[in-house]
XYZ file of C-alpha atoms in Angstrom:
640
model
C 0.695 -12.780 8.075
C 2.613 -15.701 8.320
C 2.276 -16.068 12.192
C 0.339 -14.264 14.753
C 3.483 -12.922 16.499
C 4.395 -10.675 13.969
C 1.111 -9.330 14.064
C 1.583 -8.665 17.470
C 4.934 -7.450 17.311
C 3.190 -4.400 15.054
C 0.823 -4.105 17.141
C 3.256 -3.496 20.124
C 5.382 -1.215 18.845
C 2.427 0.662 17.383
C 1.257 1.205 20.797
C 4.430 3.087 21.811
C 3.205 5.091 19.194
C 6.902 5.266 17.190
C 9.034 5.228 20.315
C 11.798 3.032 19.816
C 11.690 -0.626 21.503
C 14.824 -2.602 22.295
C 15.284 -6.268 20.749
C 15.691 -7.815 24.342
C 12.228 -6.374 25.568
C 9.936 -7.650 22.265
C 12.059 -11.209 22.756
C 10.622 -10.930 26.923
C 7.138 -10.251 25.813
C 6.782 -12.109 23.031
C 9.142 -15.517 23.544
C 9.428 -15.153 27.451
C 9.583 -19.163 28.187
C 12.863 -19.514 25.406
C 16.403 -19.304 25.606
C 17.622 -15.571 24.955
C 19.536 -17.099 21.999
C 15.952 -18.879 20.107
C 14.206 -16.155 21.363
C 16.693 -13.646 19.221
C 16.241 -16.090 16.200
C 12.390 -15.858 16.462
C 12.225 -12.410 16.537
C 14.399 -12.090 13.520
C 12.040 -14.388 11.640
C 9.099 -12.103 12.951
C 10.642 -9.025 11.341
C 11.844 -10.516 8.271
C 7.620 -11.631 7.819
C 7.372 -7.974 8.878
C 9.709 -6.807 6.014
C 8.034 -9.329 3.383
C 4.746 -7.410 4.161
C 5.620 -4.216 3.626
C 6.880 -4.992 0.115
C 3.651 -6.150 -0.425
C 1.777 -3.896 0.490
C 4.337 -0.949 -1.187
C 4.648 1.036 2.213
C 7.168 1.391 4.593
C 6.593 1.861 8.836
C 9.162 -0.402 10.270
C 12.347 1.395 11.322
C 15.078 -1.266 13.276
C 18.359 -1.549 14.359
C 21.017 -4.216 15.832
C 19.393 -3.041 18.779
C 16.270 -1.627 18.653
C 12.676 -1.322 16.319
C 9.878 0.992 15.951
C 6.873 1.259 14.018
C 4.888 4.474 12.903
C 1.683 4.141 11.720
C 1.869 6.507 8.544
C -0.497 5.206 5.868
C -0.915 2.367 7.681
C -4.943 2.466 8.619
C -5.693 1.077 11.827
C -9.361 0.712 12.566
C -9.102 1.540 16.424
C -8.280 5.369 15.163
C -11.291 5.056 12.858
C -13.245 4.262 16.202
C -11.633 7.351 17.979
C -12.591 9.661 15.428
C -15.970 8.472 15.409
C -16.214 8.738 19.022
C -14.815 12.564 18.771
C -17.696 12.944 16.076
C -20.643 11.999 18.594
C -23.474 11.953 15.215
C -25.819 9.173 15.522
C -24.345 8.012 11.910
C -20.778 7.831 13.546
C -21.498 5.896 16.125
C -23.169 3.319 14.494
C -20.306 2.906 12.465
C -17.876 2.793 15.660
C -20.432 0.210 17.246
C -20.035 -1.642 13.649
C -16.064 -1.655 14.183
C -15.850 -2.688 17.974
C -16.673 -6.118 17.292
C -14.694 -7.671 20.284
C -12.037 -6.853 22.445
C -8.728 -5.261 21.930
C -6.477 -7.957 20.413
C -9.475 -10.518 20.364
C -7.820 -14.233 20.307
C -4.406 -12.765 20.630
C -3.761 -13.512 25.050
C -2.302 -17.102 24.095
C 0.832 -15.746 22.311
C 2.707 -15.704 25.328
C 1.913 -14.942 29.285
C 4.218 -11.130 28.911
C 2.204 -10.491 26.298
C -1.524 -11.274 27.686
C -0.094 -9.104 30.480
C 0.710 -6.225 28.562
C -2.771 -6.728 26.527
C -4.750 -6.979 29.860
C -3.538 -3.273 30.556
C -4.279 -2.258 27.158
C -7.402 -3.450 26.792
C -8.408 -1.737 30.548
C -6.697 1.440 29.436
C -8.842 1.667 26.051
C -12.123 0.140 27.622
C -11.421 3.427 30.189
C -10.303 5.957 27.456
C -13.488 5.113 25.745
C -16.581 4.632 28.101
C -15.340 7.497 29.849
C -15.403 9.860 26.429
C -19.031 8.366 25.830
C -20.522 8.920 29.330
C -21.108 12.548 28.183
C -22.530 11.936 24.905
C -25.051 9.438 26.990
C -26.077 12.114 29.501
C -26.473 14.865 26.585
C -29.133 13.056 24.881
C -32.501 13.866 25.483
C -34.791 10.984 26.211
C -37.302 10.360 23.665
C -36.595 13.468 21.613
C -33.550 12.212 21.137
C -34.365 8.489 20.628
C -32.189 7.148 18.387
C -29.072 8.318 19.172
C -29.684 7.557 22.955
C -29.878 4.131 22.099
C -26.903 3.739 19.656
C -24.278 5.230 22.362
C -25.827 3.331 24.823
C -25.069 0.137 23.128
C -22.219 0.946 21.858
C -21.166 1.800 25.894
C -22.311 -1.701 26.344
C -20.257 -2.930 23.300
C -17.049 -1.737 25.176
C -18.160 -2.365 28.803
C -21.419 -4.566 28.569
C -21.481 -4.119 32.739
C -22.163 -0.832 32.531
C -25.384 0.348 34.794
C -25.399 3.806 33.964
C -26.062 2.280 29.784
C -28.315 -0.404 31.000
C -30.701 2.335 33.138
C -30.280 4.690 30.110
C -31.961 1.620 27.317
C -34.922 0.381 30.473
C -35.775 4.500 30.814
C -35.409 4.600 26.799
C -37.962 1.541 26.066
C -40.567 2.809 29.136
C -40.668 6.226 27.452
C -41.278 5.138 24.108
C -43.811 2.083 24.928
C -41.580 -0.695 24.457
C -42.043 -2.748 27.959
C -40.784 -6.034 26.745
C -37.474 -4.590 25.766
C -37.305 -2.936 28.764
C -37.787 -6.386 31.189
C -35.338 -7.540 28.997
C -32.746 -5.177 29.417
C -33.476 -5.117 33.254
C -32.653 -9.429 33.173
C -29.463 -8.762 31.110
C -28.280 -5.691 33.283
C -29.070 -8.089 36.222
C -27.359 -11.072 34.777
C -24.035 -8.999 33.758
C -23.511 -7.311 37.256
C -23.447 -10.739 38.758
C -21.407 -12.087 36.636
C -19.013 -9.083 36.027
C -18.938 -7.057 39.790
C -20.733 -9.981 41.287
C -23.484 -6.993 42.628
C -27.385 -6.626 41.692
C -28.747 -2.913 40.340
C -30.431 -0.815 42.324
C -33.533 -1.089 40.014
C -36.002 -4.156 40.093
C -38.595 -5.890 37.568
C -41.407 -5.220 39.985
C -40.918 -1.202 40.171
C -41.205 -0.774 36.086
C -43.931 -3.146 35.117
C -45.412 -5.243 38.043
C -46.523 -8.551 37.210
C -45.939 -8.752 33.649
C -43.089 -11.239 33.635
C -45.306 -13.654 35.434
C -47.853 -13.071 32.829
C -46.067 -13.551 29.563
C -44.329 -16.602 31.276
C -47.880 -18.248 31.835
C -49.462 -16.681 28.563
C -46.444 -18.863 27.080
C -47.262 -21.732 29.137
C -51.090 -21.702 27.732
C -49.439 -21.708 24.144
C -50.134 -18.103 23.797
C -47.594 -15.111 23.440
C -44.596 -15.213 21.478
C -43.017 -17.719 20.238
C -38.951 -16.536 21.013
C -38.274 -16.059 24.261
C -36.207 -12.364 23.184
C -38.229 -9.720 20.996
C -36.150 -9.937 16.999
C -35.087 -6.478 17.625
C -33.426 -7.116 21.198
C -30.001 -6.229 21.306
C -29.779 -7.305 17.714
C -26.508 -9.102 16.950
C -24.380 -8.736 13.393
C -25.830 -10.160 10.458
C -23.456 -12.756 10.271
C -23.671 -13.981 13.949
C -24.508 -17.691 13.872
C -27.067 -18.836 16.026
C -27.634 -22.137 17.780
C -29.557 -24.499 19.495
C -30.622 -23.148 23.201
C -30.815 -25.653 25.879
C -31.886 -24.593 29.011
C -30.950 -26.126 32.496
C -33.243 -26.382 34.999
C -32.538 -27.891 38.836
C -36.199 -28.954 40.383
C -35.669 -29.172 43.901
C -36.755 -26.726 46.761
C -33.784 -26.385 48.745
C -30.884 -24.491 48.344
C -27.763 -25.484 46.122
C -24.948 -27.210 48.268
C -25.460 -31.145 47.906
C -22.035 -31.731 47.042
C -22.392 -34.436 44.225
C -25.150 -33.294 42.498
C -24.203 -29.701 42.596
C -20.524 -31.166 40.991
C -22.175 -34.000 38.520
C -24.303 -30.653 37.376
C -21.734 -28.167 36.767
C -19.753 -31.233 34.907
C -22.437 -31.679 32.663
C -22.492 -27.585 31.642
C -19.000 -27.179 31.668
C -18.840 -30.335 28.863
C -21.642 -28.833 26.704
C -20.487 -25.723 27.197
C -16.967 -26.944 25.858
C -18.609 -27.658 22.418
C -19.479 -24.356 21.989
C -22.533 -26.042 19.785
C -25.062 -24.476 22.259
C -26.719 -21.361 23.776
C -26.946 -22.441 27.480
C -29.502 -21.054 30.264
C -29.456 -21.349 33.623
C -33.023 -21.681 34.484
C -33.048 -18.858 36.894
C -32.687 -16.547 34.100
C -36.166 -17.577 33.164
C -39.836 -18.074 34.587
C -39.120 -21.010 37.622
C -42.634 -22.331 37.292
C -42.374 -22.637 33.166
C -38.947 -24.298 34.290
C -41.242 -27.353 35.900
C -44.353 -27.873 33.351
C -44.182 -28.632 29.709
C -43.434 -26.093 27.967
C -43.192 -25.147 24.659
C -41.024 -23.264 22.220
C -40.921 -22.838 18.522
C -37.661 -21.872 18.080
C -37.113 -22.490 14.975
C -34.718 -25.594 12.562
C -32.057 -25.245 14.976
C -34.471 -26.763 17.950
C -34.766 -25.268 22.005
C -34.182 -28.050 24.706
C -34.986 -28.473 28.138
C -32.332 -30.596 30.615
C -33.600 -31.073 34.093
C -32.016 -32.069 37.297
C -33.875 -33.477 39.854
C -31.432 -34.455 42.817
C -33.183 -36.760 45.768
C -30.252 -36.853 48.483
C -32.271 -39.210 50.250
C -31.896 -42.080 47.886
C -28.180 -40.661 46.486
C -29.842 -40.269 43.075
C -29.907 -37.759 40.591
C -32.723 -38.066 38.080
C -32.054 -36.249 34.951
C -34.472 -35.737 31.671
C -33.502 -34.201 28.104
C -36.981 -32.929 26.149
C -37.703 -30.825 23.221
C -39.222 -27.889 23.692
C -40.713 -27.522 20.545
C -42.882 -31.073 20.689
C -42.617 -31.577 24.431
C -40.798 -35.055 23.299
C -38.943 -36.831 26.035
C -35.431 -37.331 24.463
C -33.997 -39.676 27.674
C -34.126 -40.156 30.927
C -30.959 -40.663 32.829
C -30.855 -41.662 36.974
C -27.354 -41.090 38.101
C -26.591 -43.251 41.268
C -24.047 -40.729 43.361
C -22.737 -43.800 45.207
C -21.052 -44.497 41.831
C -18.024 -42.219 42.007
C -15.860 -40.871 44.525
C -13.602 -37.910 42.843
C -13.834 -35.501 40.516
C -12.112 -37.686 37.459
C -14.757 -39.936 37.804
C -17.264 -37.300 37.778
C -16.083 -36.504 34.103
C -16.503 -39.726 33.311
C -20.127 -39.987 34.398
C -21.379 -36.523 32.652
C -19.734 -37.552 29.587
C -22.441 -39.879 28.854
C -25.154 -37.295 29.502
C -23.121 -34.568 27.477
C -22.608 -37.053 24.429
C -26.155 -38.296 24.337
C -27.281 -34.601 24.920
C -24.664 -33.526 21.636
C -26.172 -36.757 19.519
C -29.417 -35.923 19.510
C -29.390 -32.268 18.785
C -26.178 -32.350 16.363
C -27.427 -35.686 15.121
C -30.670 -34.179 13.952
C -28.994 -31.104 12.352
C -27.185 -33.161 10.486
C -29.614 -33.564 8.071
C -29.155 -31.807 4.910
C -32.617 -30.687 5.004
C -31.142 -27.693 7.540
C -30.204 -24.925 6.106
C -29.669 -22.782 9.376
C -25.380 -21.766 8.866
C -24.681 -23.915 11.922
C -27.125 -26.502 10.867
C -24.435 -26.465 7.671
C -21.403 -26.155 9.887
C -22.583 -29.687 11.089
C -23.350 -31.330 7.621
C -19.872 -29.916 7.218
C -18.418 -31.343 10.529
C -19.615 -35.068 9.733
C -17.814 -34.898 6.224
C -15.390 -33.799 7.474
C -15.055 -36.673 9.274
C -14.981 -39.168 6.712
C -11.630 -38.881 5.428
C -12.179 -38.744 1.733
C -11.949 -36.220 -1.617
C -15.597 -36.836 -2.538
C -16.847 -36.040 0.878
C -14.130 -32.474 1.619
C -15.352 -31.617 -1.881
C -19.147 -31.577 -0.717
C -17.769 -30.187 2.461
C -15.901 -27.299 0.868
C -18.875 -26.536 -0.947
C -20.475 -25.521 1.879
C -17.667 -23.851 3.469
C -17.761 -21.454 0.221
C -21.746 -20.875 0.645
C -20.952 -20.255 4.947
C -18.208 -17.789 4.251
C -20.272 -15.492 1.729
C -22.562 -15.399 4.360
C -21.382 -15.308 7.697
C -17.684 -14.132 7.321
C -17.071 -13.913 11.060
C -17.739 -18.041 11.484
C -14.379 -18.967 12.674
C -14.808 -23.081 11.756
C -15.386 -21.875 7.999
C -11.576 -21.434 8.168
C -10.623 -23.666 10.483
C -12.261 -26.602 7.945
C -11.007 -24.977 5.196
C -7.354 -25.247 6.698
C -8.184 -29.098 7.834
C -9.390 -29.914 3.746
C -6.298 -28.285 2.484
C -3.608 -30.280 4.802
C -5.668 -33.586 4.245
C -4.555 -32.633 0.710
C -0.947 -32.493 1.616
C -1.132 -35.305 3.791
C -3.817 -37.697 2.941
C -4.305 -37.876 -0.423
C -2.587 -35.257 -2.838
C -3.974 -33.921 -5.486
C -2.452 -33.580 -8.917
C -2.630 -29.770 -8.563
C -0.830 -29.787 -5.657
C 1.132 -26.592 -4.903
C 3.515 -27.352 -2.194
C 4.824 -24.271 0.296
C 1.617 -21.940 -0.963
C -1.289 -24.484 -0.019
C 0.853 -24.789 2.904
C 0.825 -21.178 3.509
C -3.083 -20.927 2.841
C -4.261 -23.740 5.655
C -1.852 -21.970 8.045
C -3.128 -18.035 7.253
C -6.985 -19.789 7.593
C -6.171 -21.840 10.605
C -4.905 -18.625 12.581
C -7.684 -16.651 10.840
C -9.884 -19.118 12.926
C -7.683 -18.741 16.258
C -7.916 -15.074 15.844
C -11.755 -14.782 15.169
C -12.660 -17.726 17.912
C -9.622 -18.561 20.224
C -11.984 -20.261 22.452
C -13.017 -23.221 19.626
C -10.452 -25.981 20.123
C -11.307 -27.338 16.473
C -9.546 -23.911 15.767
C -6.398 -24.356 18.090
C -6.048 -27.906 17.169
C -6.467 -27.004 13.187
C -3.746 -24.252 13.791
C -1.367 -26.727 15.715
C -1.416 -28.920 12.910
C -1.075 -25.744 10.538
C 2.250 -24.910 12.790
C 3.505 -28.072 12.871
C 3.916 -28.750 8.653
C 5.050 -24.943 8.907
C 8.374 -25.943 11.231
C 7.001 -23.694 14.068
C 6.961 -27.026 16.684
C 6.763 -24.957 19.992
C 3.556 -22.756 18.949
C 2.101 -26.151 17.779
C 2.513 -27.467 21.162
C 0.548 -24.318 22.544
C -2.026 -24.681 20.405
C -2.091 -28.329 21.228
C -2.260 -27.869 24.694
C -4.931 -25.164 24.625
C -7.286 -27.514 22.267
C -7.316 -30.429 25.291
C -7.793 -27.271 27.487
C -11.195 -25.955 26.073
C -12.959 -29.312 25.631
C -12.470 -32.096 27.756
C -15.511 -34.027 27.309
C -14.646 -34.470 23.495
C -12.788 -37.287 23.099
C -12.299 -36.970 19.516
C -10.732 -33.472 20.115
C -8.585 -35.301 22.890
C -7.364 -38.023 20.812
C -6.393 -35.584 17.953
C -4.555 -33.450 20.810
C -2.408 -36.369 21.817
C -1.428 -37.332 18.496
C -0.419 -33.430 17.610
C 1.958 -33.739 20.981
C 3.189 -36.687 20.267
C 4.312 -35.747 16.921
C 6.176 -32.570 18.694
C 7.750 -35.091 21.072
C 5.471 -34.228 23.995
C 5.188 -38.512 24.029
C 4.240 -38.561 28.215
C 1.104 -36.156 27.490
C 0.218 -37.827 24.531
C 0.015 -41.376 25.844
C -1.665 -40.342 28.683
C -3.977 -37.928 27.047
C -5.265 -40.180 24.544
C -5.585 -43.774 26.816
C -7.883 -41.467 28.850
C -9.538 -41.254 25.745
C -9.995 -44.366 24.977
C -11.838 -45.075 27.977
C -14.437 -42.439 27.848
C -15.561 -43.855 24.073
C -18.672 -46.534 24.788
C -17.774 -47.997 21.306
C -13.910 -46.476 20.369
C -14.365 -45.393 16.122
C -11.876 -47.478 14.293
C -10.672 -44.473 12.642
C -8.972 -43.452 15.911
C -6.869 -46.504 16.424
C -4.344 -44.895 13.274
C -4.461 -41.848 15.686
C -2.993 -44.315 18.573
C -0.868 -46.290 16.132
C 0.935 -42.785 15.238
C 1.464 -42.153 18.960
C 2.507 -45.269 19.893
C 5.090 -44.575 16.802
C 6.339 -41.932 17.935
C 6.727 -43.341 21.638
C 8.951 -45.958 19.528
C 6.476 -48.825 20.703
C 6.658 -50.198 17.617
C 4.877 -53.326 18.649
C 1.683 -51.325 20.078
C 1.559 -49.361 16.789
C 1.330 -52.204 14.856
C -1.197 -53.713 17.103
C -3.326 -50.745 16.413
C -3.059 -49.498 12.860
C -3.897 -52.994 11.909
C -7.550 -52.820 13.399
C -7.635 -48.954 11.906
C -9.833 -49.135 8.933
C -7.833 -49.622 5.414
C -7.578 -46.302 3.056
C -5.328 -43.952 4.496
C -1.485 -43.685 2.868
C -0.061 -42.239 6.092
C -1.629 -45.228 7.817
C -0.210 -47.582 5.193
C 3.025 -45.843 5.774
C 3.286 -45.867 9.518
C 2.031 -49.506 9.243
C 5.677 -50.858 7.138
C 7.327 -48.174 9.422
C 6.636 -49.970 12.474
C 7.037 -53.277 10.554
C 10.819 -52.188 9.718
C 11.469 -51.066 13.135
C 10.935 -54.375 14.028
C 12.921 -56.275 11.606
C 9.603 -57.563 9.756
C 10.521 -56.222 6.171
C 9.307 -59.706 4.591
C 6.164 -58.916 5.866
C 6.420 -55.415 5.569
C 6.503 -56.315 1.881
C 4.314 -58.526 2.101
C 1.630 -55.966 3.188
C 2.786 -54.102 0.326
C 2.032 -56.816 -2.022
C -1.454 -57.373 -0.728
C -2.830 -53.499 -0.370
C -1.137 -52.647 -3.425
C -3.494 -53.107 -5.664
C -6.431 -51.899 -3.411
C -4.820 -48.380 -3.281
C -4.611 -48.142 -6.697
C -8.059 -48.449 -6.952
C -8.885 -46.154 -4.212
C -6.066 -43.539 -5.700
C -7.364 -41.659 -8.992
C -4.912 -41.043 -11.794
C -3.985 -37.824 -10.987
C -3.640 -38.885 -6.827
C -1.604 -41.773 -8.139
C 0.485 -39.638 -10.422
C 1.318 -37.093 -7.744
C 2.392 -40.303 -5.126
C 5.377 -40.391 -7.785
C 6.693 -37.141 -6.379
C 9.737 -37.693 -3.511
C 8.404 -34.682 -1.839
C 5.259 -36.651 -0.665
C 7.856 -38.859 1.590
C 8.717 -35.695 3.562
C 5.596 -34.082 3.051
C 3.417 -36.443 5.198
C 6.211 -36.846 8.208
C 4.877 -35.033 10.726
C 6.816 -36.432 13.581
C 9.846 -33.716 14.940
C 12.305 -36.338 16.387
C 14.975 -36.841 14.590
C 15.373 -40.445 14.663
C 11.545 -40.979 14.673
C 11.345 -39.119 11.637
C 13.899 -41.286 9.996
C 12.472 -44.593 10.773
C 8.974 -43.114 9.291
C 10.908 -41.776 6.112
C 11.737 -45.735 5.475
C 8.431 -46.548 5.680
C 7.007 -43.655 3.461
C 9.372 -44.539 0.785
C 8.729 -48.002 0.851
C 5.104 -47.445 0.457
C 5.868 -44.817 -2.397
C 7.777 -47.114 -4.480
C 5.488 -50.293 -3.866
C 2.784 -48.150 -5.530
C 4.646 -46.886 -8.105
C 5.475 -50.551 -9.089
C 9.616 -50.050 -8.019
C 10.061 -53.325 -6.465
């Protein structure tokens, strides 16, 4: 579909299972912060997308009136029925299958449409998580132990699919891998039943490591330590995930000190430093209490594999107002760096940021940095290769990039950044440098449906949101860009790339206060700012109408982007400069040629490109940048 709305429009109505729905309660929960009047409009849009889709797909479920709609399933399939069914079944066969089909929550991606909505979708999801766990809890007390092995274990994690908190499932697995001579499984699932009843009911189970296999923790942890044992922390069959689930690095954390947590700036400069990696999303993260404490303090070692296991340790000394921290590999025993934070350094928690962001950066270097290397072929290893060329701005490097993409998605077709760098290649086309195949409104249409294919599969990935605000913004929908916007800065703070490309998205929907201060916050957190992110402050600074300060920056931005050119004489015209606006003209002129192929050059020639590469929603700062565009245009073309 052309927006996620519409989706959940459908979704909605399905859920009042043909009941009809009036207009003015699908405008509350869907468009609840708009005007009654826009959010009218909106919804007619969202049925008319509605209407377009059942043409295509030759069946009709949609019944509406002036004042009401409804939806009835019909031949409609709907893969939460498939799952009830399944249930009802209770075969070992079937519920594999319905394990297969819950991969996530009801509505996965979908609580950011609008606060009514995530309200409504927080009920629904209880009401089904209930509906369902309670249905199973029979078919897990039926089976019979070991005789009845195999289809113990698939409800069982299929309870824990649904409700991964679940003691009753966890108890039912630990009895499960005891009977049947499996003991490491067993200590496993005893840590994760453990770690998920503190973090979901904030409780411990009733059971403990010591009454099912005394000791033997202590003695895999120090068979490890002598180089001995296994070499992955979790057996390959544990709780095995999808096929296509990407893995990544693991860095563990690890605070060496005797004494319990509470020195206020250590404890804060520490859970600044998690929350940033965290925020990448880039990492599997431990908290070293989840492991051996002893093994946390020696060198240890891991073979985990291309994608690399890391060790960060905290050592706070509140005597000396110090913290002392050290990044090693865990598969050499390498020191990486050594960091000692002086606490006397900062007063507040903004400056606390400031001071983890060099530890999180240098921490994302080195292990992103290294994976870099096209040597990896681990699908996140790729995702990086990807990433970086991504990053340079330029046809050769999105077509080696795209590549990639193709080889990630045959693979692993729940990776939401396949799409969400698929959608980014196919606007730089529109935007950056067109190609002579250009299609107009259905490449358009294709980064958009990939961008919210990313938001719906990974709403948590602000490369995702941001990708899908700048999807929204070419496809007129300015207010769901902003969202998106807003909820890219809100996942990852310690990016500053992410943060600069956030300011210059709300700055082209006229959010210009947010923007300026979004992105000179920025700018201070870079040690060395890229050049390629003074265009991104010359476009704010545009659309700000600071004319002056845009020209200041786009000319130290680094020479080969057209919508850098053209926001360059834009700025130059604003300020009565056109003899030198021309005279820029004159002197890159030739230069872009070069840099433009035929078929780029030939497709400059189209008028469409002038509108086509505005992306700034005020009126009148959309009409000083059309000057500029078509200036640029015809210089190329040879006009004047």
């Amino acid at each position: 579909m052309k927006t996620r709305k519409a989706l959940g429009i459908l979704v909605y109505l399905f859920r009042r299972g043909g009941a009809p729905v009036s207009r003015e309660e699908l405008a509350e929960v869907f468009w609840s912060g708009a005007p009654r009047e826009k959010a009218s409009q909106s919804l007619r849009q969202a049925l008319s997308q509605l209407r377009s889709l059942e043409q295509e797909l030759g069946c009709s479920c949609l019944t509406a009136t002036h004042a009401h709609m409804a939806a009835e399933l019909g031949s409609v399939g709907w893969d939460l029925d498939e799952v009830s069914v399944l249930v009802e079944r209770e075969d070992t066969q079937s519920l594999e299958r319905a394990s297969r089909l819950w991969a996530g929550s009801f509505m996965q991606g979908f609580d950011n449409l609008d606060p009514e909505f995530a309200s409504w979708l927080l009920k629904e999801r209880e009401a089904l998580r209930t509906a369902f766990v309670t249905r199973l809890q029979p078919v897990l007390e039926s089976a019979d132990g070991a005789h009845d092995a195999e289809r113990l274990e698939v409800v069982a994690k299929l309870i824990l699919r649904i409700e991964s908190a679940n003691e009753a499932a966890h108890q039912a697995l630990i009895g499960l891998y005891r009977e049947t001579g499996r003991p490491e499984l067993a200590e496993q699932q005893i840590e994760l039943c453990e770690r998920e009843l503190r973090a979901y009911i904030e409780a411990r189970p009733i059971i403990g490591k010591s009454a099912v296999f005394p000791g033997s923790h202590q003695a895999r942890s120090a068979e490890v330590r002598d180089g001995q044992g296994p070499k992955s922390a979790l057996p390959a069959d544990f709780l095995q995930a999808d096929a296509d689930t990407i893995r990544l690095p693991k860095i563990s954390i690890a605070t060496l000190a005797a004494r319990p947590r509470g020195v206020g700036k250590a404890d804060a400069l520490k859970d600044e430093i998690v929350n940033g990696l965290s925020s990448f999303q880039s990492f599997d993260l431990y908290q070293s209490e989840y492991e051996d404490q002893a093994a946390a303090s020696v060198v240890t070692k891991f073979d985990d594999g291309e994608l690399g296991s890391y060790l960060l340790r905290f050592r706070p000394e509140p005597e000396l107002n110090k913290v002392y921290l050290q990044f090693e590999d865990r598969q050499t025993g390498k020191i990486l760096f050594n960091e000692v934070v002086d606490l006397r350094q900062w007063s507040d928690a903004v400056e606390a940021q400031t001071v983890a962001f060099q530890t999180v950066s240098r921490v994302h270097a080195h292990v992103i940095g290294r994976l870099r290397n096209p040597r990896h072929e681990a699908p996140f290893a790729k995702w990086c290769q990807v990433e970086a060329l991504l990053w340079e701005f330029s046809p050769d490097a999105d077509s080696k990039a795209l590549q990639i993409l193709n080889d990630l998605e045959r693979g692993n077709k729940n990776f939401s950044m396949t799409y969400a760098g698929k959608s980014s290649i196919q606007m730089k086309q529109m935007l950056y440098y067109p190609a002579k195949d250009y299609c107009g409104t259905p490449l358009l249409d294709e980064a958009l449906m990939l961008a919210e294919k990313a938001v719906t599969l990974d709403p948590w990935q602000a490369l995702n949101q941001r990708m899908f605000g700048w999807a929204l913004i070419l496809s007129g929908s300015i207010q769901d860009a902003g969202n998106a916007f807003t909820e890219a800065g809100r996942l990852n703070k310690m990016d500053p790339g992410n943060q600069m490309s956030v300011a210059e998205g709300l700055a082209a929907v006229g959010r210009i206060g947010e923007a300026l201060q979004i992105a000179e916050k920025a700018l201070t957190i870079f040690s060395s700012v890229p050049r390629m992110y003074y265009e991104y402050m010359a476009n704010i600074y545009f659309a700000a109408s600071e004319y002056d300060r845009a020209i200041e920056y786009v000319e130290r931005a680094p020479l080969g982007s057209l919508m850098g050119l053209a926001t360059r004489v834009s700025s130059l015209l604003c300020t009565g400069r056109e003899i030198e606006a021309r005279s820029i003209l004159e002197l890159y002129k030739d230069s872009y040629k070069k840099r433009l192929s035929a078929s780029l050059f030939e497709q400059v020639s189209n008028k469409t490109w002038d509108q086509r590469i505005n992306v700034f929603q005020d009126p009148k700062i959309r009409q000083n940048f059309m000057q500029g565009a078509n200036m640029v245009r015809r210089s190329i073309l040879g006009e004047f």
